[in-house]
XYZ file of N, CA, C and O in Angstrom:
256
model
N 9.506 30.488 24.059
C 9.954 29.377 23.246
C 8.827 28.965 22.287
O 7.827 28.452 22.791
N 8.887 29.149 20.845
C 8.275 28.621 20.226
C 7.837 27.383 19.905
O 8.785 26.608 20.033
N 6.860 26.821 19.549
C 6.797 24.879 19.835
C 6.977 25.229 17.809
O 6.595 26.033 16.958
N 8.047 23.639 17.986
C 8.289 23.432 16.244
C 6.986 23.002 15.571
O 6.064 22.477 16.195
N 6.966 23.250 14.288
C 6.117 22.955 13.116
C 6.386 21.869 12.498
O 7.550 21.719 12.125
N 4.963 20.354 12.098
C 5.327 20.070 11.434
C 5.960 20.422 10.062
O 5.744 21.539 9.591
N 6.813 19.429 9.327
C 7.658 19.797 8.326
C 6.326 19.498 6.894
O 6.405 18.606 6.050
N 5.310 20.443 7.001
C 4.317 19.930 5.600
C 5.112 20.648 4.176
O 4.646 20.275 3.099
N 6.163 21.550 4.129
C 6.631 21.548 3.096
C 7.753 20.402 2.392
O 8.114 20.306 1.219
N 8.143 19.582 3.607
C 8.997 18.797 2.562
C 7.834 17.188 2.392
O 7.972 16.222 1.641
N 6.822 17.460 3.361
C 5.816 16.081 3.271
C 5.291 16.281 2.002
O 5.055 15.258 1.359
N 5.023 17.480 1.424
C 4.328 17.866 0.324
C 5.060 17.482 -1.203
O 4.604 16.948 -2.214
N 6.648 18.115 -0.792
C 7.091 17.583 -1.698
C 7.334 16.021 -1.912
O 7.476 15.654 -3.078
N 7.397 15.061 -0.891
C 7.642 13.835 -0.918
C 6.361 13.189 -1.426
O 6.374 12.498 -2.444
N 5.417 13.378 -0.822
C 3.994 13.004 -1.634
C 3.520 13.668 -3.019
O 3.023 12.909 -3.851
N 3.636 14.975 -3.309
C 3.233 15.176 -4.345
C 4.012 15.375 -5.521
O 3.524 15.395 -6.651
N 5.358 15.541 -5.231
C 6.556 15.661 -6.057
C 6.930 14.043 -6.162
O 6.520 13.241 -7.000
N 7.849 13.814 -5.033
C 8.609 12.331 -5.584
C 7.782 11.294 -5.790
O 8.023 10.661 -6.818
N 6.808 10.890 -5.080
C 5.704 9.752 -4.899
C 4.465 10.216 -5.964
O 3.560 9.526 -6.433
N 4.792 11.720 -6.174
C 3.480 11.901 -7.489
C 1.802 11.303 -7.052
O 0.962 11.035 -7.911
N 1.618 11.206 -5.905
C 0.228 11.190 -5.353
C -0.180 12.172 -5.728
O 0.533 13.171 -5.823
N -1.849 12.144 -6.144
C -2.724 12.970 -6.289
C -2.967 13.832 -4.876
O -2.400 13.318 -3.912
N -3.603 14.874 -4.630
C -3.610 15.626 -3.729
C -4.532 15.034 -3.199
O -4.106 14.763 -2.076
N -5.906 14.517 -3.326
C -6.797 13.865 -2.664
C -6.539 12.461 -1.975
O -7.127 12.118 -0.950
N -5.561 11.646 -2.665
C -4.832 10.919 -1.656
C -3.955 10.821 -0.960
O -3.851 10.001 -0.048
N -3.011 11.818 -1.345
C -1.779 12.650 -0.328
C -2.736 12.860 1.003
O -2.540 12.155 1.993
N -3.530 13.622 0.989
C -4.103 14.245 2.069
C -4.868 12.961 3.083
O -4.950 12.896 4.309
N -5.265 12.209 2.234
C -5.854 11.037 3.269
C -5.047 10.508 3.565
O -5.484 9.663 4.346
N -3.577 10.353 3.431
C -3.021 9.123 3.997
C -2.739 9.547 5.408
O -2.845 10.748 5.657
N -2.315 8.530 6.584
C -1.827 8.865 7.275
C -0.169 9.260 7.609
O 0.627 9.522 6.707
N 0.158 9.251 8.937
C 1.607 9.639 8.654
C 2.725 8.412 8.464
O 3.723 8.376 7.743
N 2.209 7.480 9.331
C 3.008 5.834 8.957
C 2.395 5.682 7.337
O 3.273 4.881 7.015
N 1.784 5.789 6.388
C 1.308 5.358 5.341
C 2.759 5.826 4.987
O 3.721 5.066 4.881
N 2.792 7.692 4.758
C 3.248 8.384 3.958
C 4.921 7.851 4.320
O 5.696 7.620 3.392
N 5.365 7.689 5.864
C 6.306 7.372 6.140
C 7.203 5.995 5.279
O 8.298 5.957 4.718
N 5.960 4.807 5.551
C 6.342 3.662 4.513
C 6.136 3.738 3.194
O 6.415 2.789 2.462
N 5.600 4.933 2.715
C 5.594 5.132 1.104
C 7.030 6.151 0.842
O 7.233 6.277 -0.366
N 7.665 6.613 1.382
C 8.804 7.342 1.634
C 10.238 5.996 1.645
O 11.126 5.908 0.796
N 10.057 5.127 2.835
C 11.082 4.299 2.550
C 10.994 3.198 1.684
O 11.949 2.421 1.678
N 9.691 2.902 0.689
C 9.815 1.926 -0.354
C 10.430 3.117 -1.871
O 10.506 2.612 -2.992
N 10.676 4.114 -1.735
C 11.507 5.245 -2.291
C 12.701 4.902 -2.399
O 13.324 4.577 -3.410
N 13.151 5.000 -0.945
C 14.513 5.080 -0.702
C 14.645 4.561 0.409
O 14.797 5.052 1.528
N 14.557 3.199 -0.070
C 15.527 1.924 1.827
C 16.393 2.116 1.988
O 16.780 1.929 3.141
N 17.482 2.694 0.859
C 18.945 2.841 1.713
C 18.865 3.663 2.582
O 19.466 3.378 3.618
N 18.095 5.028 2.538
C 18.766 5.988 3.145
C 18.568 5.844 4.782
O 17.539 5.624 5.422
N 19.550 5.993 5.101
C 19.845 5.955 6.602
C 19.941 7.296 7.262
O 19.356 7.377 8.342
N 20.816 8.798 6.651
C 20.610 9.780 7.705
C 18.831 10.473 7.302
O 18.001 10.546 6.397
N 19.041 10.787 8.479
C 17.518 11.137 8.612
C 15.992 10.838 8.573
O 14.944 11.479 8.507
N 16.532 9.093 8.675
C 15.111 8.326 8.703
C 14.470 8.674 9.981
O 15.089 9.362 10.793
N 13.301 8.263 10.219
C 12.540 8.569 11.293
C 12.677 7.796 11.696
O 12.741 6.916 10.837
N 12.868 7.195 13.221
C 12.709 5.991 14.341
C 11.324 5.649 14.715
O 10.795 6.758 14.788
N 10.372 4.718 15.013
C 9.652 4.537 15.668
C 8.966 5.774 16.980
O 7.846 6.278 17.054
N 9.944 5.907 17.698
C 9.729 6.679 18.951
C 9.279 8.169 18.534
O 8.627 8.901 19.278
N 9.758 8.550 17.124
C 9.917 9.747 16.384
C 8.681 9.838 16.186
O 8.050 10.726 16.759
N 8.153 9.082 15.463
C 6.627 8.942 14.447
C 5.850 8.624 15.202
O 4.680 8.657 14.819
N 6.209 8.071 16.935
C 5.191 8.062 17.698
C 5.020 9.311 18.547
O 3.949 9.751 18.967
N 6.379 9.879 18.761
C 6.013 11.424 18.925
C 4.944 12.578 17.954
O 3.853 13.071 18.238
N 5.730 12.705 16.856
C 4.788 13.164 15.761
C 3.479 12.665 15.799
O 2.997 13.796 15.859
N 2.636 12.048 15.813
C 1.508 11.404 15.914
C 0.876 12.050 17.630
O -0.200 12.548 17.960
N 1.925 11.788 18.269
C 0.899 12.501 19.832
C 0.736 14.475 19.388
O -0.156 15.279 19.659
N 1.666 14.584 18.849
C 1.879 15.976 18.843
C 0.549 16.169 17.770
O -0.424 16.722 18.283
N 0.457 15.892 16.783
C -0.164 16.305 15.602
C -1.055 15.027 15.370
O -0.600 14.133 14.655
N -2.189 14.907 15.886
C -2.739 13.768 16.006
C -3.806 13.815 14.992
O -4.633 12.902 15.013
N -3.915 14.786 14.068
C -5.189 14.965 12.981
C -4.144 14.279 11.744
O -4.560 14.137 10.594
């Protein structure tokens, strides 16, 4: 069983495409930064937001 990958191709596009961050601050942010710079984007969207429990998973998993 393979263990999943974070998703850095669509983080990439959300930071450096839609949010247009520079790459030197893309890369410093953390993942709640990038997360709340994602829903001041788009508050409506509801499928596929991340939950709390989610981003606290992600964070144990991938803790750099």
């Amino acid at each position: 069983m393979s263990e999943a990958r974070f998703p850095w191709e669509e983080a990439m596009t959300l930071g450096l495409g839609t949010l247009r961050l520079a790459p030197e601050i893309f890369w410093r942010m953390t993942l709640p930064e990038l997360a709340a710079a994602a829903r001041a984007v788009r508050p409506d969207r509801t499928d596929g937001t991340m939950k709390r429990g989610e981003l606290g998973a992600l964070m144990t998993r991938f803790p750099d």
